Coordinates of C-alpha atoms and ligand atoms in Angstrom, one line a residue:
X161 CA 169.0 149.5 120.8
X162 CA 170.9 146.4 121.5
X163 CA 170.1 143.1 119.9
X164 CA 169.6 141.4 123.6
X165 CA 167.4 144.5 124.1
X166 CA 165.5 143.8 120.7
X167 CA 164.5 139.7 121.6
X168 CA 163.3 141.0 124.8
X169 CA 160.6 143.2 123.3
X170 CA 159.6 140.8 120.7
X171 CA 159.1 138.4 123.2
X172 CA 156.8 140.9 125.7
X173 CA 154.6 141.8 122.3
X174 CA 154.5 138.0 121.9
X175 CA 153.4 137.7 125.5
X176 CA 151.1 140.4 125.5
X177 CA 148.2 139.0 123.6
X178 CA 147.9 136.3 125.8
X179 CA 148.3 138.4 129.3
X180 CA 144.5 138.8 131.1
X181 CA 144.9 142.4 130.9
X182 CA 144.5 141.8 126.6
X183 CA 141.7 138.8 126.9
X184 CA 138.9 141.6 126.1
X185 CA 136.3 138.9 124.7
X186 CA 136.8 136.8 127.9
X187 CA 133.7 137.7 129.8
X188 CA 133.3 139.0 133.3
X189 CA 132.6 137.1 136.2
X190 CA 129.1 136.6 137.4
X191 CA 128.8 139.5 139.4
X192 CA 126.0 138.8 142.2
X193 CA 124.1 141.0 143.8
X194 CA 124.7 140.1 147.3
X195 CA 123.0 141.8 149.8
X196 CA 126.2 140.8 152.8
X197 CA 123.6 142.2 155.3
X198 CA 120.9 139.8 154.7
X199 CA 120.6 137.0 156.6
X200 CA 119.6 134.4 153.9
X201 CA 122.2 132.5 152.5
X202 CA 123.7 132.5 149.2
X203 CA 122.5 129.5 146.7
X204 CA 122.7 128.9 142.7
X205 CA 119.9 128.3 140.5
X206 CA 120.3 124.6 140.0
X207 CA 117.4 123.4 137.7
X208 CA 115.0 125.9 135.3
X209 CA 113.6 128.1 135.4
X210 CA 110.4 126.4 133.6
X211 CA 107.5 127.9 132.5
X212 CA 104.0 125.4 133.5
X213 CA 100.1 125.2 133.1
X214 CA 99.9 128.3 131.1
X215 CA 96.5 129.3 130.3
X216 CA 95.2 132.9 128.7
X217 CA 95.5 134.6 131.4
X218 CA 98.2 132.7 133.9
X219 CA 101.6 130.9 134.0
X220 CA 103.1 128.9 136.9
X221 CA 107.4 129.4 137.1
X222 CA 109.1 127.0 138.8
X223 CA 112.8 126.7 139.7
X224 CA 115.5 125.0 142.2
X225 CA 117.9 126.6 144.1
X226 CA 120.7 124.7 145.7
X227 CA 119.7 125.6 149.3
X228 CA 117.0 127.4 150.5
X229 CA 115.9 130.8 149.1
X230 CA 113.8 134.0 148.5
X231 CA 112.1 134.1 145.2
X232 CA 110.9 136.7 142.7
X233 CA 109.7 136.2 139.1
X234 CA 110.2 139.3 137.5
X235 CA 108.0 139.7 134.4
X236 CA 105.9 141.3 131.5
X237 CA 105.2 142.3 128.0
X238 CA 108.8 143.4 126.9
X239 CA 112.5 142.9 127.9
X240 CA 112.0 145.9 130.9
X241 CA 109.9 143.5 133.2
X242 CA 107.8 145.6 135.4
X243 CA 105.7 143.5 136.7
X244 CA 107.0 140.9 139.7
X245 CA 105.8 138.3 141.5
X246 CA 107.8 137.0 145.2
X247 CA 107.2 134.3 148.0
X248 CA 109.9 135.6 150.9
X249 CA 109.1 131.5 152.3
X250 CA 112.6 130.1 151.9
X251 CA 112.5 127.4 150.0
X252 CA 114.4 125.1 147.7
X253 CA 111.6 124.6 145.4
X254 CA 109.9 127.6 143.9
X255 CA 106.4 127.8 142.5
X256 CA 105.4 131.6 141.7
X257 CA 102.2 131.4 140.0
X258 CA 101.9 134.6 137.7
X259 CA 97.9 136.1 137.1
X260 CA 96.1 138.7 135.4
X261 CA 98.3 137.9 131.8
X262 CA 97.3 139.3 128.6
X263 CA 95.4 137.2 126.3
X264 CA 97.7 135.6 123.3
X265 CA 100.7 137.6 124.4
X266 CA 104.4 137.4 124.5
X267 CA 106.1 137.8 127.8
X268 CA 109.9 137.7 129.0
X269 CA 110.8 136.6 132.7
X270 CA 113.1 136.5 135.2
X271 CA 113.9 134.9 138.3
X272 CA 115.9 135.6 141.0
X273 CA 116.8 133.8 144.3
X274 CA 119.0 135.6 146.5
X275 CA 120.0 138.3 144.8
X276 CA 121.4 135.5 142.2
X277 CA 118.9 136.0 138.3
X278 CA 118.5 133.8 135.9
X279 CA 118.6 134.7 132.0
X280 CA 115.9 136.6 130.8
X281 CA 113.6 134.1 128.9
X282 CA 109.9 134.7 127.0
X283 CA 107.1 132.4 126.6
X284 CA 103.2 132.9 124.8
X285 CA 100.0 133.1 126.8
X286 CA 97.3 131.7 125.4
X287 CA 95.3 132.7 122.4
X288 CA 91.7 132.6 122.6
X289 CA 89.5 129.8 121.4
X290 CA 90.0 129.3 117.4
X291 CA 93.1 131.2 117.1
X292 CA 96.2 129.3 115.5
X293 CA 98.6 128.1 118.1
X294 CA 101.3 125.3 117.9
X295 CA 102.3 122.6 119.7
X296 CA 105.5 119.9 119.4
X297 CA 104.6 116.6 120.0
X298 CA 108.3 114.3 120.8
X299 CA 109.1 111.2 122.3
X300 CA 111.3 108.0 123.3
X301 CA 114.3 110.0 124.1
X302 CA 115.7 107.7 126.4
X303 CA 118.8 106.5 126.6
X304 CA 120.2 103.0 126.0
X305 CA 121.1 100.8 128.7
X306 CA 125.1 101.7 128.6
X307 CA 124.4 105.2 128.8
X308 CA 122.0 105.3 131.6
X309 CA 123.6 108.0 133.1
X310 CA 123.3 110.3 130.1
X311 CA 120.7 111.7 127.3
X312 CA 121.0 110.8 123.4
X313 CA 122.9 113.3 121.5
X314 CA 120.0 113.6 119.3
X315 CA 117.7 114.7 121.7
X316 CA 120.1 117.5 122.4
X317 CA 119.8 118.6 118.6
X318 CA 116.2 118.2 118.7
X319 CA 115.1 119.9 121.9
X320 CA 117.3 122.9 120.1
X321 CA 115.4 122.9 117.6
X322 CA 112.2 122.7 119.3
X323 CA 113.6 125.6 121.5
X324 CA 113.8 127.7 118.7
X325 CA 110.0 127.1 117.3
X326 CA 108.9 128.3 120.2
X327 CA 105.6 126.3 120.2
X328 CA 102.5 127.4 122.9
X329 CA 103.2 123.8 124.8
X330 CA 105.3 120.8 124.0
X331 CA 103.9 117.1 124.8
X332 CA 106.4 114.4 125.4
X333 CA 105.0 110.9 125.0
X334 CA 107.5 108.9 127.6
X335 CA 110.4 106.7 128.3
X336 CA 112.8 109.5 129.3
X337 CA 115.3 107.5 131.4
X338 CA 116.7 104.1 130.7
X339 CA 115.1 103.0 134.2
X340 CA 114.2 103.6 137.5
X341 CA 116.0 101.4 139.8
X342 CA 116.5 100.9 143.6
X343 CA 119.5 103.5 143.9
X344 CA 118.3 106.8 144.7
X345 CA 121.3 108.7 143.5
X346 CA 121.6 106.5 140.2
X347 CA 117.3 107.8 139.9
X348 CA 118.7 111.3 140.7
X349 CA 121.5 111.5 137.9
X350 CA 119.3 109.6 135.2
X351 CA 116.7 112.1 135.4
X352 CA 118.8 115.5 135.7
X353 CA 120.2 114.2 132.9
X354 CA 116.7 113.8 131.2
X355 CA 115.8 117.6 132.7
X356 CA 118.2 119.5 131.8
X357 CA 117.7 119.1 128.0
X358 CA 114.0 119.2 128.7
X359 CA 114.2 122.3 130.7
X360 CA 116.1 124.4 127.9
X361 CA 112.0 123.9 126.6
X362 CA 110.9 124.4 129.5
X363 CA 112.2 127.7 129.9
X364 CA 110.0 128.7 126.9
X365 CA 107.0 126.6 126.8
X366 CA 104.7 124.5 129.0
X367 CA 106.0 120.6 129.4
X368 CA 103.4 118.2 129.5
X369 CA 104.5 114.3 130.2
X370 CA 102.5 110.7 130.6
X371 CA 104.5 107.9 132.1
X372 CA 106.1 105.4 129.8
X373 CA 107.8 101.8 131.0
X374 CA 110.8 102.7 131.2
X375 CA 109.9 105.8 133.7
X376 CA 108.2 104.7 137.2
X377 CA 111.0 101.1 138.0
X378 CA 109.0 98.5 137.3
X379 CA 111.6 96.5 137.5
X380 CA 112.6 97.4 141.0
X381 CA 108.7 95.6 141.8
X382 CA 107.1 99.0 143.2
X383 CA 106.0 101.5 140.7
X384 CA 107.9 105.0 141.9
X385 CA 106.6 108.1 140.1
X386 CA 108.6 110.6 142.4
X387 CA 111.1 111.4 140.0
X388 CA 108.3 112.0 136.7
X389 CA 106.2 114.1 139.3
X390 CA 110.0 116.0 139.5
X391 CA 110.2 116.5 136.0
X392 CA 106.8 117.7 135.3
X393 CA 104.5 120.0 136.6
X394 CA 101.2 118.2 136.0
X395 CA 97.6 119.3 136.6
X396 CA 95.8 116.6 138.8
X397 CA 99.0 115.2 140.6
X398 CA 99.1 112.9 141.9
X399 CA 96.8 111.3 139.3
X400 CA 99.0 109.9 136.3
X401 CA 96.1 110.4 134.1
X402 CA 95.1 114.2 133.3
X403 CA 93.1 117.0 131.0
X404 CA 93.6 120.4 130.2
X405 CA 92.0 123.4 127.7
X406 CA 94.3 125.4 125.4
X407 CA 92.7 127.6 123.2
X408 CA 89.8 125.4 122.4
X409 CA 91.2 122.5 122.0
X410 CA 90.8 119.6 124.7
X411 CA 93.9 117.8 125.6
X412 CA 94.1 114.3 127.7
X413 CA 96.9 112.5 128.6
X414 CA 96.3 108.7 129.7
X415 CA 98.6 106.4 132.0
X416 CA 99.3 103.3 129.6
X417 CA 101.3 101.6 132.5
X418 CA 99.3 101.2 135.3
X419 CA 100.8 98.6 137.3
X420 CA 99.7 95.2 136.7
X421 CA 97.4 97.0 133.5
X422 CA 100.6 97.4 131.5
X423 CA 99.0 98.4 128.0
X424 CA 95.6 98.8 129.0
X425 CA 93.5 101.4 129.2
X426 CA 90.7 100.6 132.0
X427 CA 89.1 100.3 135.0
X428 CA 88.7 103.6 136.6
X429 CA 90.9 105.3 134.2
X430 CA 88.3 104.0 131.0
X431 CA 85.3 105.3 133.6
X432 CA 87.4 108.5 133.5
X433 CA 88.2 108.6 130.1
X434 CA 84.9 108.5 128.8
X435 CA 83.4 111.2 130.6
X436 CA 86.2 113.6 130.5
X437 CA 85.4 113.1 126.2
X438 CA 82.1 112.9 126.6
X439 CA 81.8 116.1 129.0
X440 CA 83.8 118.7 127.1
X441 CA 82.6 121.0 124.8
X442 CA 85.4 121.3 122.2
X443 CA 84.9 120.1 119.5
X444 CA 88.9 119.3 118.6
X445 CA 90.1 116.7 121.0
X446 CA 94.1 115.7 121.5
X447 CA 95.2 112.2 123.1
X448 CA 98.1 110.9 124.4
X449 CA 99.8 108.3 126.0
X450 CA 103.3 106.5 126.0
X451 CA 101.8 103.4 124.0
X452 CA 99.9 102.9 120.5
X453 CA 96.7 101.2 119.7
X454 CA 98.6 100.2 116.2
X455 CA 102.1 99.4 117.0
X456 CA 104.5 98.8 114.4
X457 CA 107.0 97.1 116.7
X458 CA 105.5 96.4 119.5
X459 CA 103.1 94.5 118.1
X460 CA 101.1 92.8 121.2
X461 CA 102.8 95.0 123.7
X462 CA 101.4 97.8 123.3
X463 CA 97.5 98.9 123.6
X464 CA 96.7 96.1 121.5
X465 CA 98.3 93.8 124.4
X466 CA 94.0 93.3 125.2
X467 CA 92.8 93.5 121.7
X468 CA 89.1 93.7 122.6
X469 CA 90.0 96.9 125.1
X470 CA 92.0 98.5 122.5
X471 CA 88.8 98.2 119.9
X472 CA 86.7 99.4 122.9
X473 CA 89.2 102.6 123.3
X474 CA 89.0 102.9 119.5
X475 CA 85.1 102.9 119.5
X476 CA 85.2 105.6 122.3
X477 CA 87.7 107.8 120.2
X478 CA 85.0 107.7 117.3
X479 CA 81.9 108.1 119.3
X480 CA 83.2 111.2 121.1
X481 CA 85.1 112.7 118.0
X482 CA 88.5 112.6 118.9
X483 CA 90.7 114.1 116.4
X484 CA 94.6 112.6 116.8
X485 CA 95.8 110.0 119.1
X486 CA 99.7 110.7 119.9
X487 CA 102.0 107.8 121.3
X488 CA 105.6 107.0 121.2
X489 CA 107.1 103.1 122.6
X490 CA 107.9 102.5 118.5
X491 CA 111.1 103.6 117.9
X492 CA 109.9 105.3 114.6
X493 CA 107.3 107.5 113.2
X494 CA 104.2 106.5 111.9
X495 CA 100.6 107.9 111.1
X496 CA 97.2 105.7 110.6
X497 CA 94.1 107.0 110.2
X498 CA 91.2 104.7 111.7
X499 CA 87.6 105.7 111.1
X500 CA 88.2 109.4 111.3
X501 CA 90.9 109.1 114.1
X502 CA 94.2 110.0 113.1
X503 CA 96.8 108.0 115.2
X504 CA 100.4 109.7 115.5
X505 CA 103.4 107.5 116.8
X506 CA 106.1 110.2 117.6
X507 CA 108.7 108.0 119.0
X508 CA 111.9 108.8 117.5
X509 CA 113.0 111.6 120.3
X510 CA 116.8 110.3 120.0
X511 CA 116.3 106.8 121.6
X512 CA 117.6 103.7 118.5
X513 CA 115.5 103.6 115.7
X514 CA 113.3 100.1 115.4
X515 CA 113.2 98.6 112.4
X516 CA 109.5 97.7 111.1
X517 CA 107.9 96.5 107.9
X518 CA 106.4 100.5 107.9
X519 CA 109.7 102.1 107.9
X520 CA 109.3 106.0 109.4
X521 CA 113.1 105.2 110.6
X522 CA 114.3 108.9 111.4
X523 CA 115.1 110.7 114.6
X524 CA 112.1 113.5 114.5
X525 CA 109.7 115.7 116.3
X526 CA 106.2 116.5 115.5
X527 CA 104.8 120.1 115.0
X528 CA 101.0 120.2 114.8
X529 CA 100.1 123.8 113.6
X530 CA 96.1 124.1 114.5
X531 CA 94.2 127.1 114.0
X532 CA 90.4 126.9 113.4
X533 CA 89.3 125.5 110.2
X534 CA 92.4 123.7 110.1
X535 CA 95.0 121.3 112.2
X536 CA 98.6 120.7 109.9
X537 CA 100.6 118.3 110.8
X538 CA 104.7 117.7 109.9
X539 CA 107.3 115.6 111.7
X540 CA 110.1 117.4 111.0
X541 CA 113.5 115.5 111.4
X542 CA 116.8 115.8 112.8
X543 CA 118.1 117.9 109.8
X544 CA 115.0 120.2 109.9
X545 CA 113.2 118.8 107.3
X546 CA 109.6 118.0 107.1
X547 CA 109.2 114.4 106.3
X548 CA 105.8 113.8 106.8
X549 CA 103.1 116.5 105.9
X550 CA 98.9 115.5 106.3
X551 CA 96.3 118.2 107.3
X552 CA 93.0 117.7 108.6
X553 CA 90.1 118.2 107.7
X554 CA 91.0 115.2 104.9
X555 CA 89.5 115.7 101.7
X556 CA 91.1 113.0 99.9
X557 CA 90.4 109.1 99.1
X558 CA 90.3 106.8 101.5
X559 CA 93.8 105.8 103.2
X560 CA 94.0 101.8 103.6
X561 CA 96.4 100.3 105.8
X562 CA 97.6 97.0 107.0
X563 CA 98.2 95.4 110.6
X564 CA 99.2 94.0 112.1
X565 CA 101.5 92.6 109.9
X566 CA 103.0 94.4 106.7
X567 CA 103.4 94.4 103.4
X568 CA 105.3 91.2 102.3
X569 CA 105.3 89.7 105.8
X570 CA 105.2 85.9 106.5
X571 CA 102.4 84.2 108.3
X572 CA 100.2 80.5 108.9
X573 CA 97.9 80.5 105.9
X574 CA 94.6 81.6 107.6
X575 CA 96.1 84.4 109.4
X576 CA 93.5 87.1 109.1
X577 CA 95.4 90.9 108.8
X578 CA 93.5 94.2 110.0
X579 CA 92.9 96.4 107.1
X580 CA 91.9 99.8 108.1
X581 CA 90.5 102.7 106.8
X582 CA 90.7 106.6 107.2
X583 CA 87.3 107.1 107.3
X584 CA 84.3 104.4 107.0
X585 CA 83.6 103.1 103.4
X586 CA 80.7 103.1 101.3
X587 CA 81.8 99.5 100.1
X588 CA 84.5 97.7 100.3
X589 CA 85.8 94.8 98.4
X590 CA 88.8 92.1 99.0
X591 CA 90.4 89.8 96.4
X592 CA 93.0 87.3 96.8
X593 CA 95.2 86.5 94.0
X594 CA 93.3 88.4 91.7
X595 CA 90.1 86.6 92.1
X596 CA 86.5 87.9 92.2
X597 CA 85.8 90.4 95.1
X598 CA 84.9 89.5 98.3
X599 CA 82.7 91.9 100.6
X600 CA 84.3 89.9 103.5
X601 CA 87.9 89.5 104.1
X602 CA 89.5 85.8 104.4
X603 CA 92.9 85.2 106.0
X604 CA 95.5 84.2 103.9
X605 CA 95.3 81.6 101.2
X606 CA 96.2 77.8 102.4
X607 CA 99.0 77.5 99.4
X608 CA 102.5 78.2 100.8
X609 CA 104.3 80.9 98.9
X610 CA 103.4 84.3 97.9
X611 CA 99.9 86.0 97.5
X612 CA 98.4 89.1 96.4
X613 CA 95.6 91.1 98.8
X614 CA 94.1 93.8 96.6
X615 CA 91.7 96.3 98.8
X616 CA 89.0 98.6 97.3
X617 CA 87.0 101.3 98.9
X618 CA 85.0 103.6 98.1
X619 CA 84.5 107.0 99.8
X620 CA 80.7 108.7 100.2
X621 CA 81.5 110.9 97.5
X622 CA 82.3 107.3 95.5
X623 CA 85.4 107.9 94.8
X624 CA 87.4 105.0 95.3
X625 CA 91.0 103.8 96.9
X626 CA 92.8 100.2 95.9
X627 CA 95.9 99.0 97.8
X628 CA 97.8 95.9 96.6
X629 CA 99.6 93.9 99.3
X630 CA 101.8 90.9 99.4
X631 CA 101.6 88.4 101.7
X632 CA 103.5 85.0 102.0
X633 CA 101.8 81.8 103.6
X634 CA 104.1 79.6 105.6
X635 CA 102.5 75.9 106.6
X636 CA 99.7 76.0 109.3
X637 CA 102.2 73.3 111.2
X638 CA 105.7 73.8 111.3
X639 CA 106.2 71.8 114.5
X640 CA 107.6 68.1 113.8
X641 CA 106.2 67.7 110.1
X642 CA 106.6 64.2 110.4
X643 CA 104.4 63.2 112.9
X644 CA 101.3 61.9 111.6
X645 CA 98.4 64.0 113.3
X646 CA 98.8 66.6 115.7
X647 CA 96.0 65.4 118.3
X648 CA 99.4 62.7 119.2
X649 CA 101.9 65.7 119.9
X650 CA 100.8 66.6 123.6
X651 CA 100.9 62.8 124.4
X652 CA 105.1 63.2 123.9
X653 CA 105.6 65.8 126.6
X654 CA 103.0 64.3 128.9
X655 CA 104.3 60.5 128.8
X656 CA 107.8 62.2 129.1
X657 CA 107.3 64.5 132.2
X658 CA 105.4 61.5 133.6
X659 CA 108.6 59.2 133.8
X660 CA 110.9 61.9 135.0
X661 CA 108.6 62.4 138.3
X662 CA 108.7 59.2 139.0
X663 CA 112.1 59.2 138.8
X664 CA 112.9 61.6 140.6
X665 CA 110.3 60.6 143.3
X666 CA 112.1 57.5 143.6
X667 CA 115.4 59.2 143.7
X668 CA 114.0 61.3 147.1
X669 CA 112.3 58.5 148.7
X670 CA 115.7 56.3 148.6
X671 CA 117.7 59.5 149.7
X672 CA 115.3 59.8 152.9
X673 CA 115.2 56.2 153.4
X674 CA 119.2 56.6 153.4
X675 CA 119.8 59.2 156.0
X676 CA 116.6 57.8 158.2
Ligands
FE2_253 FE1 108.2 102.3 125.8

């Protein structure tokens, strides 16, 4: 063999590898099973398929396909799928309601449009009344305002992970989209955006959303809910205010943006409220809406925006038993117990992290394991790892916690803070500085500087809880410190504004007088 002859075949064998007809891991083309003599046309799956409302017995699937289409849901109890389910109504939008399910089962699906499937995906009926189910509870995955167009790469990480518990259903607590403008198309690519990640949960469990501020463009002046009606398939639309039944457990989501209510929860939707909690006959009863009766960061913008309706909303919690209140709008994570109500803020779905004198500063999800003697609860971060861990029923001391300002916050002297309490004390006892215990609390002591608030209570089976908090006092007036009493400051601005009309009403009258 000739040496030319020699470089040649090294370079062929060098070639070779990287010829198609060696690529054997590169895999096939989609093949599609087009039917050429049909008359429909061909179209791609564009969004889901999602599994919705499942109860014990039924599912709803829903899917998009680019154009109109046929469409099947093929379906049941193991990777063969026997059973189907079709609507030959060409449509864009498919709804194939599935019936007659097996009680707390696994089942895989299908769907196909046109001869084009989707992947084969599985999803839980079900279980009956008192058996253990899970839900995940995640929210304030929205993007910042320079990335409107796009979804946090944490919420990737974490809707993966929440993928791959494979809970029963998944709540999201709002603000999925920076905003909702005036642009259409901008509304469309926000919120694929938003769906895609949520539909890679959707494909395996039940979504169920409320509306946050950040999701129906109030800022465009007219509240539009088209595009979270899109990304959710909600019992009761077009009410933005809903309840549902899962295996004995009654769920409610409220609307905390009601426009022109923004952080209150009343009117018709309090009327509604109370008897939907007052009417069912569960016993365990789930809440949730975008914003917190406790904030930790929005303090005053949140359900506590009307302080007396927020108490009023607490009050109906505790008369009708409600067991956990879930809320995002604070960057963070956070659990309070109030009187036997156990308040859950889950916002730290990938959106920044606010900081707050409470900390709970991680990117996390919540799972909430109930079965029925007992509900666990663990927000589990963006490493995996449980952070948080609190079961219910409680059988410990009291909790005591502090609003609406924290530990080692500064405020007026006199400021009264809310201490709370996990369940209703025996006694309770307050004591500033380390004097003699108060059954009433005062606000904080006159003297500026630092100050001690130490909190007893005492449990009905007299076991008791003590919290020490420090609190600074700043001076009651910190406007103009010089001016001698402060019944003479509104005479400044008044005398002031006075002499500037008249100014400028002599200014107008000689302009007038001019050009007359
Ligand atoms: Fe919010």
């Amino acid at each position: 063999m000739s040496r030319k002859l020699g470089h040649v075949i090294i370079i062929i064998l060098l070639i070779l590898p990287f010829s198609s007809s060696f690529s054997i891991d590169t895999p096939p083309a989609p093949v599609l099973e087009y039917n050429a003599s049909s008359t429909l046309s061909q179209s791609s799956i564009i969004r889901g398929p999602t599994v919705n409302l499942v109860t014990n017995h039924s599912a709803l699937i829903f899917w998009r396909t680019e154009g109109p289409t046929d469409a099947t849901v093929h379906y049941g109890l193991n990777a063969s799928l026997l059973e189907s389910a079709s609507n030959s109504t060409l449509d864009s939008n498919h709804r194939i309601a599935l019936s007659d399910l097996q009680i707390g089962s696994t089942y895989w699906y299908q769907v196909r449009s046109n001869g084009t499937s989707s992947s084969v995906y599985d999803f839980k009926t079900a279980p009956a009344d008192g058996e253990p189910f899970k839900i995940v509870v995640i929210g304030d995955n929205r993007p910042g305002m320079g990335n409107w167009d796009r979804q946090p790469w944490v919420f990737y990480q974490l809707a993966e992970m929440i993928a791959e518990e494979r809970p029963h259903l998944v709540i999201f607590t709002a603000d999925y989209v920076w905003e909702v403008t005036e642009v259409h198309e901008d509304n469309l690519i926000a919120w694929k955006a938003f769906t895609d990640i949520a539909d890679s949960i959707g494909h395996y469990a039940p979504l169920y959303g409320v509306i946050g501020n950040h999701d129906d463009g109030a800022t465009t002046g007219e509240r539009r809910l088209e595009y979270f009606f899109d990304a959710f398939e909600l019992v009761n639309e077009p009410s933005t205010y809903y309840s549902f039944d899962y295996a004995g457990v009654h769920f409610t989501g409220l609307d905390s943006e009601v426009w022109g209510l923004w952080g209150r929860i009343t009117g018709d939707q309090y009327d509604w409220l109370s008897n939907d909690l007052a009417t069912t006959s569960y016993d365990k009863k789930f809440v949730f809406s975008h914003r917190p009766l406790y904030p930790v960061s929005h303090i005053n913008s949140a359900l506590d925006v009307n302080k007396a309706e927020r108490d009023r909303l607490q009050t109906l919690f505790e008369e009708t038993n409600v067991t956990a209140y879930f809320s995002g709008h604070d960057h963070c994570y956070n659990r309070l117990t109030v009187n036997g109500v156990v308040h859950f803020i889950a916002g730290g779905g990938g959106a920044r992290l606010y900081e707050n004198p409470w900390g709970g500063l991680y990117h996390h999800y919540l799972k909430v394991e109930v079965s029925a003697s007992k509900i666990d609860f663990v927000s589990i971060n963006r490493y995996g790892n449980p952070v948080d861990m609190y079961s219910l029923p409680d059988e410990g001391p009291i909790e005591i916690d502090i609003r609406p300002f924290g530990n080692e916050s500064s405020k007026p002297a006199g400021t009264l803070p809310e201490i709370f309490f996990s369940q209703v004390p025996q006694t309770t006892y307050y004591s500033w500085d380390s004097e003699s215990n108060a059954t009433a609390l005062t606000g904080l002591p006159s003297a500026v500087g630092s100050h001690t608030l130490d909190i007893y209570a005492e449990n009905d089976e007299g076991v008791w809880s003590h919290i020490r908090y420090v609190l600074n006092s700043t001076p009651l007036v910190t406007l103009n410190t010089n001016t001698t009493t402060s019944e003479e400051l509104p005479m400044v601005p008044i005398i002031v504004t006075g002499v500037l009309i008249g100014v400028v009403a002599v200014v107008i009258l000689f302009v007038l007088k001019k050009r007359l």
